[in-house]
mmCIF file with all atom_site columns, C-alpha atoms in Angstrom:
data_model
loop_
_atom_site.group_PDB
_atom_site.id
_atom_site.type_symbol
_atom_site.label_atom_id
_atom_site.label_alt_id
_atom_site.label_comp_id
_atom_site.label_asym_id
_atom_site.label_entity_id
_atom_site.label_seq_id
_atom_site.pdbx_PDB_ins_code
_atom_site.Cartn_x
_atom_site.Cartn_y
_atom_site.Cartn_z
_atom_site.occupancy
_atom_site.B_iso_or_equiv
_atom_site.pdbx_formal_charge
_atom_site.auth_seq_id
_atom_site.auth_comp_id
_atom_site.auth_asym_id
_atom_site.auth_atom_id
_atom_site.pdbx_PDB_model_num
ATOM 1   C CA . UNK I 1 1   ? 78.442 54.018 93.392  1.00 88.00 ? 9   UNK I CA 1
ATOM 2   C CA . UNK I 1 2   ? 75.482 51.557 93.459  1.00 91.00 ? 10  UNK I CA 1
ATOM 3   C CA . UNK I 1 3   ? 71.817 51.461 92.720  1.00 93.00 ? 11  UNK I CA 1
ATOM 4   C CA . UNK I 1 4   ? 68.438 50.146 94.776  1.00 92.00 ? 12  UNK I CA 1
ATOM 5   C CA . UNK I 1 5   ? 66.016 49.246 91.970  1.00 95.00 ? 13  UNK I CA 1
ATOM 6   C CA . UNK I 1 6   ? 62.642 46.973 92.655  1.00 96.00 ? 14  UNK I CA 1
ATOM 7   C CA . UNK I 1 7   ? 59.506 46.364 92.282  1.00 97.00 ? 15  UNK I CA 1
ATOM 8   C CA . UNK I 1 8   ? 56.752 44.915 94.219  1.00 96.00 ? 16  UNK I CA 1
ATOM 9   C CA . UNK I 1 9   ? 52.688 43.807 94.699  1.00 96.00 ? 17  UNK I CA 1
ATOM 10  C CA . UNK I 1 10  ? 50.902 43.499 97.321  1.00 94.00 ? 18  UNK I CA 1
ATOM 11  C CA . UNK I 1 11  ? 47.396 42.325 97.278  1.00 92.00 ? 19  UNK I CA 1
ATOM 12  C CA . UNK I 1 12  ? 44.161 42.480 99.793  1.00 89.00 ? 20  UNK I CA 1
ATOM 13  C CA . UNK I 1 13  ? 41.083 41.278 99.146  1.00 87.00 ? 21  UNK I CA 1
ATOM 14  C CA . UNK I 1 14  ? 41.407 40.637 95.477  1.00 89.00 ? 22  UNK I CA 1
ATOM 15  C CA . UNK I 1 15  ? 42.926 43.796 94.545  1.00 92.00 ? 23  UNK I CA 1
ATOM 16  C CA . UNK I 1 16  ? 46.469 44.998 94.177  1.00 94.00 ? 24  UNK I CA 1
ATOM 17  C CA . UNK I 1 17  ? 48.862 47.763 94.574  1.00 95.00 ? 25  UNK I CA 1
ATOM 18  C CA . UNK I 1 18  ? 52.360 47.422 93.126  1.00 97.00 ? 26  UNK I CA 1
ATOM 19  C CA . UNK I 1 19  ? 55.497 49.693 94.410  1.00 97.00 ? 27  UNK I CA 1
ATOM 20  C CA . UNK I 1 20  ? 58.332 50.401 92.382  1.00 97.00 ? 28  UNK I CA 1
ATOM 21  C CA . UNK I 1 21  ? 61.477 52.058 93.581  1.00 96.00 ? 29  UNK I CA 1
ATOM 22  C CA . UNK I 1 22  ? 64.742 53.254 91.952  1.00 97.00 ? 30  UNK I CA 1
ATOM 23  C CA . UNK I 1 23  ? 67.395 54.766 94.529  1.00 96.00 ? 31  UNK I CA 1
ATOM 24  C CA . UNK I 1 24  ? 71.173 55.836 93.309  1.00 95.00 ? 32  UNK I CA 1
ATOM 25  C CA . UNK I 1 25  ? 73.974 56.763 95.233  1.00 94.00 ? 33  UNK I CA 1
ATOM 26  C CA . UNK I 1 26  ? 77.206 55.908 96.764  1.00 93.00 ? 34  UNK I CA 1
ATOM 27  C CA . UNK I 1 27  ? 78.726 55.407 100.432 1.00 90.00 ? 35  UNK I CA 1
ATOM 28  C CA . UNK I 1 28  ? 77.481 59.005 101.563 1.00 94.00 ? 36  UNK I CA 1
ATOM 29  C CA . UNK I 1 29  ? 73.902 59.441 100.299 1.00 95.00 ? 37  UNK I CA 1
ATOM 30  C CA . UNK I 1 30  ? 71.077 57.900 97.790  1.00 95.00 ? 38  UNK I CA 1
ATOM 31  C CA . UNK I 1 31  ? 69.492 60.102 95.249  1.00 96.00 ? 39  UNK I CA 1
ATOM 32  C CA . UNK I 1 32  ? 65.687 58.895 95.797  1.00 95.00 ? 40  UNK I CA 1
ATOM 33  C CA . UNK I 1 33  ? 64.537 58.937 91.931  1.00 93.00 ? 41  UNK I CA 1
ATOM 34  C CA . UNK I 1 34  ? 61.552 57.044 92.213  1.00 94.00 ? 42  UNK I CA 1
ATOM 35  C CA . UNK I 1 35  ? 59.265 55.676 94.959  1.00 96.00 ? 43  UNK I CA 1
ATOM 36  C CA . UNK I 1 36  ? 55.934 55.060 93.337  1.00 97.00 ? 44  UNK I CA 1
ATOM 37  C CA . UNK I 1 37  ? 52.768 52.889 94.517  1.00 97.00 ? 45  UNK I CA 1
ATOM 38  C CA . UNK I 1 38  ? 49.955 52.737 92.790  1.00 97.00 ? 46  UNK I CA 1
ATOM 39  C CA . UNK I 1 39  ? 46.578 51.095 93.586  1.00 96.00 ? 47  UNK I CA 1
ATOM 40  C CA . UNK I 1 40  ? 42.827 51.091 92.737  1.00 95.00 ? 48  UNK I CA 1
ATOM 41  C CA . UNK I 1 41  ? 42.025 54.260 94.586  1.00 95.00 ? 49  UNK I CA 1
ATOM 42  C CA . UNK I 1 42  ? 45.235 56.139 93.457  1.00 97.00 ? 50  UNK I CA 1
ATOM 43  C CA . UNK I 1 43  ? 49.385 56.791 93.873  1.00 98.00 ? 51  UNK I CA 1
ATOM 44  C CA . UNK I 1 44  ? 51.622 57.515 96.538  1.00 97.00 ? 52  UNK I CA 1
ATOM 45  C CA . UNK I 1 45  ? 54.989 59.381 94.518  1.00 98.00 ? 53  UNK I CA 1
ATOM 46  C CA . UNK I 1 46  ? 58.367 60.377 96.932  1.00 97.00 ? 54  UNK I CA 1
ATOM 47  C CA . UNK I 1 47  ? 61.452 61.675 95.706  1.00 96.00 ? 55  UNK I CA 1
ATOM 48  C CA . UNK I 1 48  ? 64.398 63.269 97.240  1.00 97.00 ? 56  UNK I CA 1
ATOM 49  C CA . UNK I 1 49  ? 67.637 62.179 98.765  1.00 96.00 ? 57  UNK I CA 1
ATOM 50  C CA . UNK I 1 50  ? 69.155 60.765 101.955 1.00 95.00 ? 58  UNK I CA 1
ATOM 51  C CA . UNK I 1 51  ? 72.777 60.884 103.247 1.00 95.00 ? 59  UNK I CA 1
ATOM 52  C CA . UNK I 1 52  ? 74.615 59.394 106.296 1.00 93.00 ? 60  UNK I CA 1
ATOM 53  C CA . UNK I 1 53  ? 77.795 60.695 105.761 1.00 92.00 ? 61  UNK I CA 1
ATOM 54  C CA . UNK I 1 54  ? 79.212 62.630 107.650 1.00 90.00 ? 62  UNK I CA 1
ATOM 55  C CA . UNK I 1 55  ? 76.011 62.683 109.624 1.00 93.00 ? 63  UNK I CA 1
ATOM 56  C CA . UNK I 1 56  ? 72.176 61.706 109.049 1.00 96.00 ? 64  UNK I CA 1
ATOM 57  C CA . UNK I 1 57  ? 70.679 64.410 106.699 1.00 97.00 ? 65  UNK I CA 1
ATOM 58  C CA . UNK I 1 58  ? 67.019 64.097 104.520 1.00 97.00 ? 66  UNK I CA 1
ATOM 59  C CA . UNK I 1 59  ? 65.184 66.104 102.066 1.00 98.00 ? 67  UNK I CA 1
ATOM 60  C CA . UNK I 1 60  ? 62.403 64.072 100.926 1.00 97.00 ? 68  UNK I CA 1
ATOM 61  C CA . UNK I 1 61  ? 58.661 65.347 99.695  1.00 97.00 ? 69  UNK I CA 1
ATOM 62  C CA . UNK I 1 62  ? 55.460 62.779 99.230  1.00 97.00 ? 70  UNK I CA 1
ATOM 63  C CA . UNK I 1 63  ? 52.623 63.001 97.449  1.00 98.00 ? 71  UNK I CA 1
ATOM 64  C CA . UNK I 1 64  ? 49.484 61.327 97.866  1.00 98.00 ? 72  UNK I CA 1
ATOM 65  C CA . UNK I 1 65  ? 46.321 61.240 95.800  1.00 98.00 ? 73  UNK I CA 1
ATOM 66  C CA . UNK I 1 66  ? 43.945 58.789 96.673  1.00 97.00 ? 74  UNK I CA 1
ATOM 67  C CA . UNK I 1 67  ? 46.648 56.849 98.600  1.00 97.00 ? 75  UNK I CA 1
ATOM 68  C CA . UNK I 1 68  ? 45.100 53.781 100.469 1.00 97.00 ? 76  UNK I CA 1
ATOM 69  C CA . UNK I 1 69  ? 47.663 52.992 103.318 1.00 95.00 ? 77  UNK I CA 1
ATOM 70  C CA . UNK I 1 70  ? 45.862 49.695 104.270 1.00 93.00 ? 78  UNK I CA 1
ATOM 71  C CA . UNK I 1 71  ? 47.983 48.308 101.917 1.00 93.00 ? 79  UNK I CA 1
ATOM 72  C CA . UNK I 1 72  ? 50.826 48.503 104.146 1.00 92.00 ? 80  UNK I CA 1
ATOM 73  C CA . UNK I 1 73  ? 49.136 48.953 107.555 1.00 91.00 ? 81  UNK I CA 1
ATOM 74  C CA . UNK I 1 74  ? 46.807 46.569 108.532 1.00 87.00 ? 82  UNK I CA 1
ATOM 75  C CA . UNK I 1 75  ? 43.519 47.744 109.712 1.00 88.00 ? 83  UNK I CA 1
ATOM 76  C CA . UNK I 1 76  ? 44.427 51.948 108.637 1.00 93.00 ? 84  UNK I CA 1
ATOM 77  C CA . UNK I 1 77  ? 42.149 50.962 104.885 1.00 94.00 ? 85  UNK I CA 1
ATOM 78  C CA . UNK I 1 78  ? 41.496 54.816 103.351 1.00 95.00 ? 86  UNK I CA 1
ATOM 79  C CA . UNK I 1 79  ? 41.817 57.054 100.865 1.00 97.00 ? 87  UNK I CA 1
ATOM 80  C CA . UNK I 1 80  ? 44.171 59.652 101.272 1.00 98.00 ? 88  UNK I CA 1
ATOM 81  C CA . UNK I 1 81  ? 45.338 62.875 99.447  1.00 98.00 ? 89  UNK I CA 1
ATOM 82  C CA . UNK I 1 82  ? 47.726 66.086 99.991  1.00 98.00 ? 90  UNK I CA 1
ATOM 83  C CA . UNK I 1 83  ? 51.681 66.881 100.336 1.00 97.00 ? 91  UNK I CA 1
ATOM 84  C CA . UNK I 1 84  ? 54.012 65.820 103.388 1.00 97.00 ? 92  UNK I CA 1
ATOM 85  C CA . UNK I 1 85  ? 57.549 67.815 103.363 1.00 98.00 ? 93  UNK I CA 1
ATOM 86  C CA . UNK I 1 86  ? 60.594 67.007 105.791 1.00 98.00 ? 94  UNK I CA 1
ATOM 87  C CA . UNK I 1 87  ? 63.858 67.800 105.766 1.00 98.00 ? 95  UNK I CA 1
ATOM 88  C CA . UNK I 1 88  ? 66.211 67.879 108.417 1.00 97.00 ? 96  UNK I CA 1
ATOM 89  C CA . UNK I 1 89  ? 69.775 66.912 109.904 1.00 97.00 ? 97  UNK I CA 1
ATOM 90  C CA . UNK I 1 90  ? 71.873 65.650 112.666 1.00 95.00 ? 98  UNK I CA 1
ATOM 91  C CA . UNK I 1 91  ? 74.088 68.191 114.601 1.00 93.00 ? 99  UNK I CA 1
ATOM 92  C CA . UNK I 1 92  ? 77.865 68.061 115.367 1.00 91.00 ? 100 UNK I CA 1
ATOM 93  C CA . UNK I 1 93  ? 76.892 67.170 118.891 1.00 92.00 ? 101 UNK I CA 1
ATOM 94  C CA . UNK I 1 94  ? 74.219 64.448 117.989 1.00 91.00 ? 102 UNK I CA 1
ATOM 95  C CA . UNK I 1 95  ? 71.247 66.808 118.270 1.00 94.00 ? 103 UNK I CA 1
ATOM 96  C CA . UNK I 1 96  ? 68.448 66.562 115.557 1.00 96.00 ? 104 UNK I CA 1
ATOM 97  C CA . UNK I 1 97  ? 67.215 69.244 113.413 1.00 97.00 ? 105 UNK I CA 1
ATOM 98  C CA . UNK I 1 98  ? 64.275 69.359 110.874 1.00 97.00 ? 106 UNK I CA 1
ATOM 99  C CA . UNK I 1 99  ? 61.105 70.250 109.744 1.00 98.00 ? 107 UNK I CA 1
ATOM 100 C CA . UNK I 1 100 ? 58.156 68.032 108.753 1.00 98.00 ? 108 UNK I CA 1
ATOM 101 C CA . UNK I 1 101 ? 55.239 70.698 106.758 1.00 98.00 ? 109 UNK I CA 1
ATOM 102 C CA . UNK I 1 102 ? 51.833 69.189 106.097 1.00 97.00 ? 110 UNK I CA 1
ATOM 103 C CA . UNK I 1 103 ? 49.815 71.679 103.883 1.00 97.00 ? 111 UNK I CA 1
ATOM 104 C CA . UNK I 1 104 ? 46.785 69.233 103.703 1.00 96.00 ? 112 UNK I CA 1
ATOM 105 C CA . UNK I 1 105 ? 46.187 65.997 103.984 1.00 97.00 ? 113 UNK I CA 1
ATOM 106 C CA . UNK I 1 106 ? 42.380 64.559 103.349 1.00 98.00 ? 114 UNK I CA 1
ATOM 107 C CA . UNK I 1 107 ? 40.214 62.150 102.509 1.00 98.00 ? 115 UNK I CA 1
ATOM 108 C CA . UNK I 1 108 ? 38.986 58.525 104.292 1.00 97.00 ? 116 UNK I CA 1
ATOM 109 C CA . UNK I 1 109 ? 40.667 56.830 106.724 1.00 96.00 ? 117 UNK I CA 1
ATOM 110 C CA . UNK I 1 110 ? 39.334 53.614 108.746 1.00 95.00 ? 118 UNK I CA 1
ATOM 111 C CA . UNK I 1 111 ? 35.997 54.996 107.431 1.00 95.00 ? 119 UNK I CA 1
ATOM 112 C CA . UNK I 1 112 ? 36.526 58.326 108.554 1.00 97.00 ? 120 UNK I CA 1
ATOM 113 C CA . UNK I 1 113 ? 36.535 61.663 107.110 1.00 98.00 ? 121 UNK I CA 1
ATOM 114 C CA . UNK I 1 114 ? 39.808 63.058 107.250 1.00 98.00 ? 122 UNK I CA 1
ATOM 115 C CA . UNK I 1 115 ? 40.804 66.998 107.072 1.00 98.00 ? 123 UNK I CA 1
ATOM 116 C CA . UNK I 1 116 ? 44.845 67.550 108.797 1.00 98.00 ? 124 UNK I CA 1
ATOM 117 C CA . UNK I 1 117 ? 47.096 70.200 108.558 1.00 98.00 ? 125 UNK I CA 1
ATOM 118 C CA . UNK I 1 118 ? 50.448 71.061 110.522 1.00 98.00 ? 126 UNK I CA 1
ATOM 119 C CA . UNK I 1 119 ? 53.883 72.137 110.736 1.00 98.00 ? 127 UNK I CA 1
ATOM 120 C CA . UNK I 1 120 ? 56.794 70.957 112.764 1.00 98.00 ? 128 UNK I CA 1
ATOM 121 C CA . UNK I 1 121 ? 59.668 71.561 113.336 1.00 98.00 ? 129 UNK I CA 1
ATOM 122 C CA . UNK I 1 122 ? 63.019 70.001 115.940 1.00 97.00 ? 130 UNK I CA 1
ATOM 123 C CA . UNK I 1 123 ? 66.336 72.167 116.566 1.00 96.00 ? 131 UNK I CA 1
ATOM 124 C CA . UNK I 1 124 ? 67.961 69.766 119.471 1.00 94.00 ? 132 UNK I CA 1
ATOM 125 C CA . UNK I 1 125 ? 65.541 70.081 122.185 1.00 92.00 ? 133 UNK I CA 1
ATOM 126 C CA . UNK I 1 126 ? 63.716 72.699 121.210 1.00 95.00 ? 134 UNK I CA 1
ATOM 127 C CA . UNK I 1 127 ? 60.517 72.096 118.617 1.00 97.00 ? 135 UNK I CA 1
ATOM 128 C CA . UNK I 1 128 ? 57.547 73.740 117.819 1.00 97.00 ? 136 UNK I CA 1
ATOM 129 C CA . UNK I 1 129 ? 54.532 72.823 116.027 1.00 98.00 ? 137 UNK I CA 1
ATOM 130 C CA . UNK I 1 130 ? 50.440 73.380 115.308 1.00 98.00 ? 138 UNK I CA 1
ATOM 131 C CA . UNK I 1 131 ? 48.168 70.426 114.171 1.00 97.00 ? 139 UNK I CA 1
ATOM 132 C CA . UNK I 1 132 ? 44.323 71.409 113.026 1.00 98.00 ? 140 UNK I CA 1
ATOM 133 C CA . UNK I 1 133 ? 43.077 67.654 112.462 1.00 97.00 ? 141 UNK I CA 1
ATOM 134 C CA . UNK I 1 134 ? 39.642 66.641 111.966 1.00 98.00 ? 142 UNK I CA 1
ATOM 135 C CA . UNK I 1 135 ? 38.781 63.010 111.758 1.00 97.00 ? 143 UNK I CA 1
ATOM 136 C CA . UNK I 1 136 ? 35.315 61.205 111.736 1.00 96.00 ? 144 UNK I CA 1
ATOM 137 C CA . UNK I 1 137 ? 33.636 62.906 114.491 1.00 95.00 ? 145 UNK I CA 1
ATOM 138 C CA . UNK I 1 138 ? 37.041 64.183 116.408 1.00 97.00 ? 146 UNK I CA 1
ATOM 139 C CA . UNK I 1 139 ? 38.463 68.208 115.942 1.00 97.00 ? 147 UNK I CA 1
ATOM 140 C CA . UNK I 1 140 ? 41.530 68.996 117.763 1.00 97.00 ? 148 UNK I CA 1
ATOM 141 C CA . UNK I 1 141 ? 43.741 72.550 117.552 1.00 98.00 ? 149 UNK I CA 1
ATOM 142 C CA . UNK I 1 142 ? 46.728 72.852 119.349 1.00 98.00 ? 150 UNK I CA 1
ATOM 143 C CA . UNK I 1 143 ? 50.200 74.190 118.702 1.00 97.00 ? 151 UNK I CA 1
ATOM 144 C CA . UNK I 1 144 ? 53.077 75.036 121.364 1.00 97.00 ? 152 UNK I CA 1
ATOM 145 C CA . UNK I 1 145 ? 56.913 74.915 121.691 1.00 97.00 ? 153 UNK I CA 1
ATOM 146 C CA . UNK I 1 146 ? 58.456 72.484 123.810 1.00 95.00 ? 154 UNK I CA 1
ATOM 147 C CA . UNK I 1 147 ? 61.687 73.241 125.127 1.00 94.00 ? 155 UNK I CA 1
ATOM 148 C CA . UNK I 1 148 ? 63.570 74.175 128.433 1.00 91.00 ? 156 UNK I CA 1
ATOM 149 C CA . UNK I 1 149 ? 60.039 75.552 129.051 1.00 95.00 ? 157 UNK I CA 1
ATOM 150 C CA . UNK I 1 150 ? 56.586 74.774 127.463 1.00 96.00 ? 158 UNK I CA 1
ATOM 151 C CA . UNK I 1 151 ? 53.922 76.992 125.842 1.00 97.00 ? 159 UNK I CA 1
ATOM 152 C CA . UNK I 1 152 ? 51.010 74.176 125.032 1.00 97.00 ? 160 UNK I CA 1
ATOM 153 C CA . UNK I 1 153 ? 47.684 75.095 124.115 1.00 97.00 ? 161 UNK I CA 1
ATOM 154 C CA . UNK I 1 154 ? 45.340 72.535 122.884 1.00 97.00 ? 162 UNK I CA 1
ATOM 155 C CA . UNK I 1 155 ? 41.445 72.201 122.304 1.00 97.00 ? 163 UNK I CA 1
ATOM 156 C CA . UNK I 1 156 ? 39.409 68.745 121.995 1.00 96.00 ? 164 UNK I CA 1
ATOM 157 C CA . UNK I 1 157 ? 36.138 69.645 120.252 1.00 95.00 ? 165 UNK I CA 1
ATOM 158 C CA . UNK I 1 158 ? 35.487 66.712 121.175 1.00 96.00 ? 166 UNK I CA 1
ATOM 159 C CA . UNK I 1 159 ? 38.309 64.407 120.381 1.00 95.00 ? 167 UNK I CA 1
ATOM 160 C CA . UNK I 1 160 ? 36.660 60.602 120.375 1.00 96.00 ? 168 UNK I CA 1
ATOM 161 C CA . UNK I 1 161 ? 39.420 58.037 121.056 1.00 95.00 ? 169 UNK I CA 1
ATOM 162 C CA . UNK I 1 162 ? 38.504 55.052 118.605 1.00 94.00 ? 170 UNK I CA 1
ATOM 163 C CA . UNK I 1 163 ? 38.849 58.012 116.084 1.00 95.00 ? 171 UNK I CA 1
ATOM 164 C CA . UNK I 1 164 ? 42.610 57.973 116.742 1.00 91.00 ? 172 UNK I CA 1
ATOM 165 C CA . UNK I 1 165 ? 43.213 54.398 117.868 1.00 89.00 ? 173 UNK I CA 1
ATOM 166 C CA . UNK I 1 166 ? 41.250 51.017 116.576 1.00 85.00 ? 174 UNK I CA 1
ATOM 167 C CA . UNK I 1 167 ? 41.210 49.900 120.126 1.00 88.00 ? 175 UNK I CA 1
ATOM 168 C CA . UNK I 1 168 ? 40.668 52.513 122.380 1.00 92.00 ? 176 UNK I CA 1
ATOM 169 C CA . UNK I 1 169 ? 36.973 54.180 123.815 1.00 93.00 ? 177 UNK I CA 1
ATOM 170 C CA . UNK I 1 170 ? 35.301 57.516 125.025 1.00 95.00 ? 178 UNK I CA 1
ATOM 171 C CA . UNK I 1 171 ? 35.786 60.879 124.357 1.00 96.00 ? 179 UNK I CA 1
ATOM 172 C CA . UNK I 1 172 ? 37.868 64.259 125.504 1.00 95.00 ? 180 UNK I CA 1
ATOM 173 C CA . UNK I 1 173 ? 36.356 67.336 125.584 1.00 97.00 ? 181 UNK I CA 1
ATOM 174 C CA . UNK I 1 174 ? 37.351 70.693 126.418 1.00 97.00 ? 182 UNK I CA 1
ATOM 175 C CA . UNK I 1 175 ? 40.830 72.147 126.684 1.00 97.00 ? 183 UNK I CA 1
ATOM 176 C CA . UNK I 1 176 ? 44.883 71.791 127.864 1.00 96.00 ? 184 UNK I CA 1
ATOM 177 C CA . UNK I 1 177 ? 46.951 74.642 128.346 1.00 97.00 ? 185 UNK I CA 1
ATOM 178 C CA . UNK I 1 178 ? 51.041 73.997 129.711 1.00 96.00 ? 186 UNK I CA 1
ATOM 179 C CA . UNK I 1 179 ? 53.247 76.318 130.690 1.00 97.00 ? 187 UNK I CA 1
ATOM 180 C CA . UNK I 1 180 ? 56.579 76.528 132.674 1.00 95.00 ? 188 UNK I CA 1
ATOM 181 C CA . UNK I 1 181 ? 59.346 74.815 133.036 1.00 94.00 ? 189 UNK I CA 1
ATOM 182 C CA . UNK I 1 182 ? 59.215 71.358 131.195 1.00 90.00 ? 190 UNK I CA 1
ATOM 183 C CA . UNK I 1 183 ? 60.391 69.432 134.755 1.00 90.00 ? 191 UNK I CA 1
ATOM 184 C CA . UNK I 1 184 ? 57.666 70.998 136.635 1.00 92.00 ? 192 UNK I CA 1
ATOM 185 C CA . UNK I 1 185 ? 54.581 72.359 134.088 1.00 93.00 ? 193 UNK I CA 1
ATOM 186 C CA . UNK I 1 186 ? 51.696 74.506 135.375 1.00 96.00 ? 194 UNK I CA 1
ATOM 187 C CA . UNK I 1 187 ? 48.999 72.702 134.135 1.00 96.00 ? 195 UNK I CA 1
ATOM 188 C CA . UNK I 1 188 ? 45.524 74.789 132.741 1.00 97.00 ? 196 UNK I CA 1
ATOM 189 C CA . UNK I 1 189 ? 42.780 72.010 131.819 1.00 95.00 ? 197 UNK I CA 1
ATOM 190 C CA . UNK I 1 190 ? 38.601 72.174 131.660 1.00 97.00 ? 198 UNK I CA 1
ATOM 191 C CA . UNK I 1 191 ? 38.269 68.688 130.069 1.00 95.00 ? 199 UNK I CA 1
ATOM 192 C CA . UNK I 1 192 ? 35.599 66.443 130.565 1.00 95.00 ? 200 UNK I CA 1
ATOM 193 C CA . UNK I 1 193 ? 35.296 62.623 129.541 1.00 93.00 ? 201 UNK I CA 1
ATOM 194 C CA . UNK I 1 194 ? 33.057 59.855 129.260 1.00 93.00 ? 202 UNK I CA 1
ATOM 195 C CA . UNK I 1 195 ? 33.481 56.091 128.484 1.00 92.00 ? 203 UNK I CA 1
ATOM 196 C CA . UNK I 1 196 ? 37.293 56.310 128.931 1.00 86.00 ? 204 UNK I CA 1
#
């Protein structure tokens, strides 16, 4: 039997957010009892548990309300709120299986309005999923299943790449359809982009 217990601060700009966490267990699995940050803007709070014995397993849910991950990220400054969900396994025969559900996330990030949803989920190489994300000035909707074939349907209304990445330029519009056989798609797209 042991125990993970500590606490930390981090500070940017003046201001601070400390993290405290308090994990129990043995050789097989910790018992997450306590992950908590907390900051000007708000709290990030995880429980749940984590085993590697006799294979990887998780069952861990996060809440966030007014969560700034710049603390931790440099450059991703915001102010986050909603639920994140996963659980999952690993097979006999090394394959992963899981499910991550995102009721709603929003707020700010990187100065952006922020409005998510989605649900995931892995069983070996099969997975499935649906994403509605809106972010500054960016919508995208897609969901599919990705497997020995793939059923993709996606639509960028517009999706504007700095949104997404700190780096990048231009914008997507339009929408991506694949079908088939993952080795050799058929491949449905009326996209248009500018500034790329």
């Amino acid at each position: 039997a042991g125990a993970a217990i500590g606490k930390a601060t981090l500070t940017r700009d003046g201001e601070s957010a400390v993290v405290e966490f308090d994990g129990r267990g043995n050789a097989e699995r910790v018992l997450l009892e306590k992950l908590h940050a907390r900051m000007p803007t708000g709290t990030l709070d995880a429980t749940g548990q984590v085993g590697w014995e006799p294979a990887l397993q998780w069952d861990v849910t996060t809440t966030l309300a007014g969560f700034d991950p710049g603390y931790f990220f440099a450059g991703w400054k915001g102010n986050l709120s909603g639920r994140l969900a996963s659980k999952g396994m690993q097979r006999e025969d090394g394959q992963f299986q899981g499910t991550l559900d995102v009721p709603k996330l929003a707020g700010r990030l990187r100065d952006r309005a922020l409005d998510a949803r989605g649900r995931f989920s892995l069983d070996g190489k099969q997975g499935e999923g649906e994403l509605a994300l809106a972010l500054g000035e960016s919508r995208v909707d897609a969901r599919g299943k990705v497997g020995d074939t793939l059923d993709i349907d996606a639509r960028l209304q517009p999706l504007r790449l700095n949104d997404l990445l700190p780096d990048a330029s231009g914008t997507l519009a339009g929408t991506l359809k694949l079908t088939g056989a993952r080795n050799a798609p058929n491949v449905d797209a009326d996209l248009g982009g500018s500034n790329l």
